Structures are given as C-alpha cells and as structure tokens.
mmCIF file of C-alpha atoms in Angstrom:
data_model
loop_
_atom_site.group_PDB
_atom_site.id
_atom_site.type_symbol
_atom_site.label_atom_id
_atom_site.label_comp_id
_atom_site.label_asym_id
_atom_site.label_seq_id
_atom_site.Cartn_x
_atom_site.Cartn_y
_atom_site.Cartn_z
ATOM 1 C CA MET I 1 -0.056 0.164 0.049
ATOM 2 C CA PRO I 2 1.036 3.857 -0.703
ATOM 3 C CA LYS I 3 3.333 5.177 1.959
ATOM 4 C CA SER I 4 0.378 7.550 3.267
ATOM 5 C CA TRP I 5 -2.037 4.095 4.345
ATOM 6 C CA THR I 6 -1.684 2.695 7.939
ATOM 7 C CA MET I 7 -3.153 -0.638 8.828
ATOM 8 C CA GLN I 8 -5.529 1.678 10.373
ATOM 9 C CA THR I 9 -6.890 2.994 7.795
ATOM 10 C CA LEU I 10 -6.966 0.798 4.529
ATOM 11 C CA PRO I 11 -10.454 0.243 3.429
ATOM 12 C CA ALA I 12 -11.325 -3.272 4.978
ATOM 13 C CA PRO I 13 -11.543 -5.616 2.377
ATOM 14 C CA ALA I 14 -14.620 -6.842 1.637
ATOM 15 C CA ASP I 15 -13.650 -10.407 1.248
ATOM 16 C CA PRO I 16 -13.355 -12.257 5.076
ATOM 17 C CA ARG I 17 -10.763 -14.504 3.280
ATOM 18 C CA VAL I 18 -8.465 -11.602 2.100
ATOM 19 C CA LYS I 19 -6.332 -10.600 5.312
ATOM 20 C CA LEU I 20 -4.903 -7.563 5.735
ATOM 21 C CA GLU I 21 -0.920 -8.313 7.624
ATOM 22 C CA PRO I 22 2.295 -5.109 7.233
ATOM 23 C CA MET I 23 4.720 -5.923 5.970
ATOM 24 C CA PRO I 24 8.943 -4.543 5.934
ATOM 25 C CA ALA I 25 8.858 -1.400 3.075
ATOM 26 C CA ARG I 26 10.431 -3.303 0.288
ATOM 27 C CA ARG I 27 11.383 -1.517 -3.323
ATOM 28 C CA PHE I 28 9.944 -3.578 -7.093
ATOM 29 C CA LEU I 29 10.633 -3.182 -10.448
ATOM 30 C CA VAL I 30 8.003 -3.374 -13.085
ATOM 31 C CA VAL I 31 7.339 -2.729 -16.770
ATOM 32 C CA THR I 32 3.936 -3.283 -18.596
ATOM 33 C CA PHE I 33 2.904 -4.017 -21.715
ATOM 34 C CA SER I 34 -0.631 -4.634 -23.356
ATOM 35 C CA GLY I 35 -1.431 -6.831 -25.943
ATOM 36 C CA ILE I 36 -0.336 -10.784 -26.637
ATOM 37 C CA ALA I 37 2.724 -12.101 -24.462
ATOM 38 C CA ARG I 38 4.895 -13.127 -27.137
ATOM 39 C CA ASP I 39 8.887 -14.696 -26.944
ATOM 40 C CA ASP I 40 9.873 -11.772 -29.117
ATOM 41 C CA SER I 41 7.691 -9.282 -26.314
ATOM 42 C CA ILE I 42 8.633 -11.049 -23.027
ATOM 43 C CA ALA I 43 12.604 -10.772 -24.465
ATOM 44 C CA SER I 44 12.185 -7.289 -24.619
ATOM 45 C CA LYS I 45 10.751 -6.247 -21.335
ATOM 46 C CA THR I 46 12.416 -8.826 -19.494
ATOM 47 C CA ASP I 47 15.530 -6.569 -20.835
ATOM 48 C CA GLU I 48 14.192 -3.767 -20.228
ATOM 49 C CA LEU I 49 13.073 -4.779 -16.660
ATOM 50 C CA ARG I 50 17.163 -6.283 -16.362
ATOM 51 C CA GLN I 51 18.209 -2.769 -17.690
ATOM 52 C CA SER I 52 16.058 -0.286 -15.257
ATOM 53 C CA ALA I 53 17.133 -2.379 -12.523
ATOM 54 C CA ARG I 54 21.431 -1.708 -13.386
ATOM 55 C CA ALA I 55 20.960 1.752 -13.140
#
C-alpha cells in the first residue's frame, strides 16, 4: 500500500478471505505491456527490466 496509508486507515477488505498484514517496506521494479505476451515481447521487456535494475 502507499506510504500514506496505515493499517488503521486502510479500507476493510470486502472479501473475508482477504487478510491485511503489516510487512516491511520493499522496492519493486515493474514493466508493463499490452497485447498478447509473445516470446519476443517477453524477451524485450525482460531486457528492459534488467537494464533498469542496473541503473
């Protein structure tokens, strides 16, 4: 969740199977693409993600 939210201010899940648990902050790298995930687009986005991780 965004840093501005706390466990007390998060909205309650509508589904009782969903549980909110505190976790330490972590960073993630994400790339997005639209369309069908073909081998060439997956390879291209994988390269893009790896280059971003090195930066």
